[in-house]
Amino acid sequence: MHLLIDSHAHLSMLAEDEEALSSQIDEWISAGLTAILDVGTRSDDLEPRIDLVQKCLCRRRDGESTTGDLRPTIRFSAGIWPSEEAIQNRQQHIDELETQILKAPKNLLAAIGECGLDRHWNSSEQPALVRGEQELFEAQLDLAQRYSLPVIVHSREAARETLEIIRAFPSVRGVIHCFSYGLEELLAFQDLGWYISFAGNITYKNAQSLRDALGVVSMERLLLETDSPYLAPVPHRGKAANPAMVRYQYEGASQIKHLPVETIARQVFINFNTLFRIM
Ligand SMILES: [Zn+2]
């Protein structure tokens, strides 16, 4: 069995309490999962997310777990997804996010994000919203720069604008999560020193362009993720995803890159630790 990492999941969306999450974690460990990055989407979610996972891990230490002492490494990011509400009240949300960042235990906070641009939901026909979305993104890149943290970027139907903004922060590095573009965009992000993370949609029938991009991405820039509970891979498409399903992404990458799963897993481990400095 290979030791797998899920570089992007939303654990608090998977289970409502520590009891439910605890038993799920046991299952993920049995499936070979070794580390998870739990990703934030709101300015006020970091503290409750850390709290939920800590309670869960304590419970497991107290002997209620079936996998004994084995524990996955779970680290956290803090960021604001570009919802219309967050964009409209951006200054207040950025201030709150910064307060949460300052309060969080340094060893648990690994990144800023997810943050970015979503032209699917925030249409360019609303110029004020688009301008606000850009400012919300820039403010989080600025936080990343000031606190020397890597960034998890959400970018949908906005490759050119995303590139333009991250170019303005040359000292900031990060990952384009759930990559959804083509080869040209892949190379542009990669040339800036950014990592590219592929999610469960690489297993979808109509996603040949994503598989082509995965075929071309440099091994030194590759990350894999579930984005749980979203985007469950085939054969679980339509269900809620969980971090153990990341194995389908590793198997997909192995086939596309003609390399053993073990080689993919070793490289993703190195990349994950190089970018997020976790283990
Ligand atoms: Zn996400």
Tab-separated table of C-alpha atoms and ligand atoms in Angstrom:
chain	number	residue	atom	x	y	z
A	1	MET	CA	0.000	0.000	0.000
A	2	HIS	CA	1.244	3.500	-0.832
A	3	LEU	CA	1.085	6.446	1.518
A	4	LEU	CA	-1.170	9.000	-0.076
A	5	ILE	CA	-1.676	12.721	0.494
A	6	ASP	CA	-4.850	14.683	-0.184
A	7	SER	CA	-3.652	18.244	-0.709
A	8	HIS	CA	-7.129	19.835	-0.670
A	9	ALA	CA	-10.236	18.792	1.275
A	10	HIS	CA	-13.006	20.460	3.290
A	11	LEU	CA	-13.287	18.165	6.307
A	12	SER	CA	-15.919	20.159	8.185
A	13	MET	CA	-18.246	19.773	5.182
A	14	LEU	CA	-17.890	15.961	5.441
A	15	ALA	CA	-19.001	15.385	9.009
A	16	GLU	CA	-21.039	17.442	11.428
A	17	ASP	CA	-19.388	16.302	14.657
A	18	GLU	CA	-16.168	14.747	15.926
A	19	GLU	CA	-17.731	11.327	16.380
A	20	ALA	CA	-18.700	11.096	12.718
A	21	LEU	CA	-15.353	12.508	11.552
A	22	SER	CA	-13.374	10.215	13.883
A	23	SER	CA	-14.783	7.041	12.396
A	24	GLN	CA	-14.250	8.389	8.880
A	25	ILE	CA	-10.591	9.123	9.673
A	26	ASP	CA	-10.142	5.471	10.711
A	27	GLU	CA	-11.385	4.391	7.301
A	28	TRP	CA	-9.064	6.812	5.479
A	29	ILE	CA	-6.021	5.575	7.398
A	30	SER	CA	-6.892	1.995	6.502
A	31	ALA	CA	-7.022	3.137	2.872
A	32	GLY	CA	-3.427	4.458	3.077
A	33	LEU	CA	-4.020	8.159	3.600
A	34	THR	CA	-1.167	9.849	5.453
A	35	ALA	CA	-1.788	13.625	5.229
A	36	ILE	CA	-4.603	16.043	4.475
A	37	LEU	CA	-4.664	19.787	3.972
A	38	ASP	CA	-8.005	21.076	5.263
A	39	VAL	CA	-8.882	24.157	3.243
A	40	GLY	CA	-10.809	27.230	4.386
A	41	THR	CA	-13.423	29.161	2.434
A	42	ARG	CA	-14.664	31.817	4.926
A	43	SER	CA	-13.009	34.451	7.097
A	44	ASP	CA	-14.462	32.910	10.280
A	45	ASP	CA	-14.025	29.177	9.665
A	46	LEU	CA	-10.404	28.514	10.720
A	47	GLU	CA	-10.909	28.282	14.476
A	48	PRO	CA	-13.950	25.938	14.373
A	49	ARG	CA	-12.236	23.743	11.766
A	50	ILE	CA	-9.089	23.352	13.862
A	51	ASP	CA	-11.263	22.713	16.902
A	52	LEU	CA	-13.266	19.950	15.197
A	53	VAL	CA	-10.151	18.113	13.984
A	54	GLN	CA	-8.303	18.487	17.313
A	55	LYS	CA	-11.266	17.030	19.235
A	56	CYS	CA	-11.384	14.212	16.768
A	57	LEU	CA	-7.703	13.377	17.098
A	58	CYS	CA	-7.945	13.517	20.929
A	59	ARG	CA	-10.860	11.121	20.867
A	60	ARG	CA	-8.828	8.744	18.746
A	61	ARG	CA	-5.890	8.978	21.174
A	62	ASP	CA	-8.242	8.123	24.001
A	63	GLY	CA	-8.644	4.664	22.525
A	64	GLU	CA	-11.839	4.880	20.546
A	65	SER	CA	-10.080	4.316	17.265
A	66	THR	CA	-9.748	1.005	15.482
A	67	THR	CA	-6.429	1.952	13.884
A	68	GLY	CA	-4.649	2.522	17.199
A	69	ASP	CA	-1.966	5.175	17.282
A	70	LEU	CA	-1.884	5.810	13.552
A	71	ARG	CA	-2.930	9.343	12.764
A	72	PRO	CA	-2.937	11.291	9.552
A	73	THR	CA	-1.118	14.629	9.577
A	74	ILE	CA	-3.819	17.270	9.176
A	75	ARG	CA	-2.890	20.891	8.512
A	76	PHE	CA	-5.036	23.909	7.721
A	77	SER	CA	-5.302	26.857	5.382
A	78	ALA	CA	-7.266	30.058	5.968
A	79	GLY	CA	-8.897	31.915	3.123
A	80	ILE	CA	-11.970	33.558	1.659
A	81	TRP	CA	-13.708	32.049	-1.360
A	82	PRO	CA	-15.014	34.802	-3.694
A	83	SER	CA	-18.729	34.622	-2.887
A	84	GLU	CA	-20.814	37.675	-3.663
A	85	GLU	CA	-21.268	38.406	0.039
A	86	ALA	CA	-17.536	38.112	0.763
A	87	ILE	CA	-16.717	40.395	-2.175
A	88	GLN	CA	-19.195	43.043	-1.058
A	89	ASN	CA	-17.931	43.091	2.549
A	90	ARG	CA	-14.299	42.400	1.666
A	91	GLN	CA	-12.543	44.779	4.020
A	92	GLN	CA	-14.366	43.403	7.048
A	93	HIS	CA	-13.669	39.817	5.956
A	94	ILE	CA	-9.972	40.459	5.305
A	95	ASP	CA	-9.602	42.030	8.768
A	96	GLU	CA	-11.286	39.017	10.342
A	97	LEU	CA	-9.126	36.604	8.353
A	98	GLU	CA	-5.969	38.354	9.497
A	99	THR	CA	-7.130	38.147	13.131
A	100	GLN	CA	-7.698	34.392	12.700
A	101	ILE	CA	-4.273	33.956	11.084
A	102	LEU	CA	-2.582	35.727	13.991
A	103	LYS	CA	-4.475	33.628	16.551
A	104	ALA	CA	-3.886	30.244	14.888
A	105	PRO	CA	-1.141	27.896	16.143
A	106	LYS	CA	1.829	28.472	13.804
A	107	ASN	CA	2.528	24.754	13.345
A	108	LEU	CA	-1.036	24.081	12.137
A	109	LEU	CA	-1.536	26.910	9.644
A	110	ALA	CA	0.150	25.958	6.364
A	111	ALA	CA	-1.333	28.268	3.724
A	112	ILE	CA	-3.628	31.096	2.694
A	113	GLY	CA	-6.639	30.100	0.615
A	114	GLU	CA	-8.615	29.100	-1.097
A	115	CYS	CA	-8.946	32.453	-2.785
A	116	GLY	CA	-9.104	33.612	-6.359
A	117	LEU	CA	-11.368	34.362	-9.279
A	118	ASP	CA	-14.543	32.644	-10.403
A	119	ARG	CA	-15.914	33.997	-13.688
A	120	HIS	CA	-18.520	31.270	-13.750
A	121	TRP	CA	-20.326	32.742	-10.716
A	122	ASN	CA	-19.034	36.311	-10.806
A	123	SER	CA	-19.802	37.294	-14.357
A	124	SER	CA	-17.787	39.950	-16.166
A	125	GLU	CA	-21.107	41.644	-16.941
A	126	GLN	CA	-20.986	42.979	-13.364
A	127	PRO	CA	-17.877	45.209	-13.403
A	128	ALA	CA	-18.134	46.317	-9.749
A	129	LEU	CA	-18.346	42.711	-8.574
A	130	VAL	CA	-15.388	41.703	-10.756
A	131	ARG	CA	-13.298	44.620	-9.457
A	132	GLY	CA	-14.181	43.705	-5.871
A	133	GLU	CA	-13.330	40.057	-6.527
A	134	GLN	CA	-9.908	41.107	-7.772
A	135	GLU	CA	-9.319	43.246	-4.655
A	136	LEU	CA	-10.374	40.396	-2.363
A	137	PHE	CA	-7.866	38.125	-4.136
A	138	GLU	CA	-5.057	40.718	-4.048
A	139	ALA	CA	-5.619	41.357	-0.344
A	140	GLN	CA	-5.089	37.631	0.353
A	141	LEU	CA	-1.941	37.502	-1.804
A	142	ASP	CA	-0.744	40.464	0.242
A	143	LEU	CA	-1.404	38.525	3.478
A	144	ALA	CA	0.517	35.571	2.022
A	145	GLN	CA	3.426	37.862	1.226
A	146	ARG	CA	3.446	39.474	4.661
A	147	TYR	CA	3.165	36.189	6.600
A	148	SER	CA	5.376	34.184	4.177
A	149	LEU	CA	2.700	31.589	3.484
A	150	PRO	CA	1.965	29.743	0.222
A	151	VAL	CA	-1.421	30.279	-1.457
A	152	ILE	CA	-4.147	27.907	-2.655
A	153	VAL	CA	-5.773	29.521	-5.678
A	154	HIS	CA	-9.244	28.865	-7.017
A	155	SER	CA	-9.375	29.942	-10.675
A	156	ARG	CA	-12.356	29.246	-12.892
A	157	GLU	CA	-12.855	30.666	-16.379
A	158	ALA	CA	-10.339	33.380	-15.497
A	159	ALA	CA	-6.875	32.066	-16.394
A	160	ARG	CA	-5.574	35.270	-17.979
A	161	GLU	CA	-6.751	37.500	-15.103
A	162	THR	CA	-5.392	35.065	-12.498
A	163	LEU	CA	-1.976	35.035	-14.189
A	164	GLU	CA	-1.913	38.824	-14.336
A	165	ILE	CA	-2.633	39.154	-10.619
A	166	ILE	CA	-0.184	36.517	-9.379
A	167	ARG	CA	2.546	38.024	-11.587
A	168	ALA	CA	2.160	41.201	-9.519
A	169	PHE	CA	3.236	39.195	-6.408
A	170	PRO	CA	6.508	37.624	-7.583
A	171	SER	CA	7.618	36.530	-4.120
A	172	VAL	CA	4.406	34.562	-3.519
A	173	ARG	CA	4.150	30.889	-4.551
A	174	GLY	CA	1.276	28.503	-4.420
A	175	VAL	CA	-0.908	26.020	-6.193
A	176	ILE	CA	-3.618	26.338	-8.830
A	177	HIS	CA	-6.069	23.944	-7.228
A	178	CYS	CA	-8.524	21.774	-9.177
A	179	PHE	CA	-6.816	22.750	-12.416
A	180	SER	CA	-9.424	23.273	-15.141
A	181	TYR	CA	-7.512	24.812	-18.065
A	182	GLY	CA	-5.507	23.637	-21.065
A	183	LEU	CA	-1.838	23.154	-21.933
A	184	GLU	CA	-1.029	26.784	-22.652
A	185	GLU	CA	-2.326	27.935	-19.262
A	186	LEU	CA	-0.628	25.016	-17.520
A	187	LEU	CA	2.757	26.040	-18.898
A	188	ALA	CA	2.174	29.700	-18.022
A	189	PHE	CA	1.431	28.902	-14.346
A	190	GLN	CA	4.238	26.362	-14.185
A	191	ASP	CA	6.748	28.842	-15.644
A	192	LEU	CA	5.921	31.221	-12.782
A	193	GLY	CA	7.014	28.481	-10.350
A	194	TRP	CA	3.486	27.595	-9.288
A	195	TYR	CA	2.249	24.074	-8.540
A	196	ILE	CA	-0.698	22.484	-10.354
A	197	SER	CA	-3.177	20.301	-8.483
A	198	PHE	CA	-5.497	17.839	-10.214
A	199	ALA	CA	-8.792	16.654	-8.697
A	200	GLY	CA	-11.253	13.786	-9.272
A	201	ASN	CA	-12.553	15.284	-12.520
A	202	ILE	CA	-9.479	13.871	-14.345
A	203	THR	CA	-11.392	10.558	-14.267
A	204	TYR	CA	-14.450	11.996	-16.057
A	205	LYS	CA	-15.130	10.838	-19.589
A	206	ASN	CA	-15.277	14.330	-21.110
A	207	ALA	CA	-12.057	15.541	-19.414
A	208	GLN	CA	-9.464	14.582	-22.042
A	209	SER	CA	-7.969	18.104	-22.000
A	210	LEU	CA	-7.300	17.759	-18.241
A	211	ARG	CA	-5.658	14.374	-18.799
A	212	ASP	CA	-3.516	15.962	-21.526
A	213	ALA	CA	-2.475	18.696	-19.077
A	214	LEU	CA	-1.670	16.086	-16.423
A	215	GLY	CA	0.448	14.276	-18.996
A	216	VAL	CA	2.509	17.401	-19.592
A	217	VAL	CA	2.831	18.907	-16.085
A	218	SER	CA	6.337	18.662	-14.658
A	219	MET	CA	6.668	16.001	-11.927
A	220	GLU	CA	8.263	18.670	-9.694
A	221	ARG	CA	5.077	20.771	-9.901
A	222	LEU	CA	2.398	18.081	-9.484
A	223	LEU	CA	-0.099	17.863	-6.622
A	224	LEU	CA	-3.221	15.711	-6.269
A	225	GLU	CA	-6.383	16.412	-4.303
A	226	THR	CA	-10.003	15.420	-3.798
A	227	ASP	CA	-11.645	18.812	-3.058
A	228	SER	CA	-13.922	16.660	-0.840
A	229	PRO	CA	-16.894	16.663	-0.627
A	230	TYR	CA	-16.984	17.870	-4.255
A	231	LEU	CA	-15.941	16.158	-7.491
A	232	ALA	CA	-15.955	12.488	-6.472
A	233	PRO	CA	-13.908	10.511	-9.015
A	234	VAL	CA	-15.249	7.704	-11.189
A	235	PRO	CA	-16.464	5.129	-9.982
A	236	HIS	CA	-17.934	7.244	-7.153
A	237	ARG	CA	-19.079	10.169	-9.296
A	238	GLY	CA	-22.284	11.709	-7.923
A	239	LYS	CA	-21.550	10.752	-4.298
A	240	ALA	CA	-19.848	12.952	-1.709
A	241	ALA	CA	-16.083	12.601	-2.106
A	242	ASN	CA	-13.805	11.847	0.855
A	243	PRO	CA	-9.992	12.026	1.111
A	244	ALA	CA	-9.510	8.248	0.677
A	245	MET	CA	-10.855	8.596	-2.870
A	246	VAL	CA	-7.651	10.448	-3.787
A	247	ARG	CA	-6.250	7.030	-4.736
A	248	TYR	CA	-8.157	7.239	-8.036
A	249	GLN	CA	-6.253	10.453	-8.823
A	250	TYR	CA	-2.937	8.708	-8.053
A	251	GLU	CA	-3.926	5.752	-10.232
A	252	GLY	CA	-5.003	8.117	-13.022
A	253	ALA	CA	-1.736	10.040	-12.827
A	254	SER	CA	0.194	6.764	-12.849
A	255	GLN	CA	-1.511	5.629	-16.070
A	256	ILE	CA	-1.237	8.977	-17.818
A	257	LYS	CA	2.413	9.522	-16.882
A	258	HIS	CA	3.407	5.852	-17.381
A	259	LEU	CA	4.972	5.719	-13.927
A	260	PRO	CA	4.264	3.439	-10.947
A	261	VAL	CA	1.790	4.799	-8.344
A	262	GLU	CA	4.675	4.607	-5.882
A	263	THR	CA	6.758	7.074	-7.926
A	264	ILE	CA	3.809	9.493	-8.191
A	265	ALA	CA	3.157	9.199	-4.437
A	266	ARG	CA	6.806	9.838	-3.551
A	267	GLN	CA	6.974	12.930	-5.779
A	268	VAL	CA	3.650	14.366	-4.521
A	269	PHE	CA	4.929	13.867	-0.969
A	270	ILE	CA	8.082	15.852	-1.795
A	271	ASN	CA	6.131	18.601	-3.609
A	272	PHE	CA	3.546	18.890	-0.811
A	273	ASN	CA	6.292	19.302	1.773
A	274	THR	CA	8.324	21.683	-0.341
A	275	LEU	CA	5.361	24.001	-0.885
A	276	PHE	CA	3.576	23.747	2.470
A	277	ARG	CA	6.559	22.796	4.727
A	278	ILE	CA	4.419	20.331	6.657
A	279	MET	CA	6.174	17.049	7.467
B	1	ZN	ZN	-12.013	23.581	-2.334
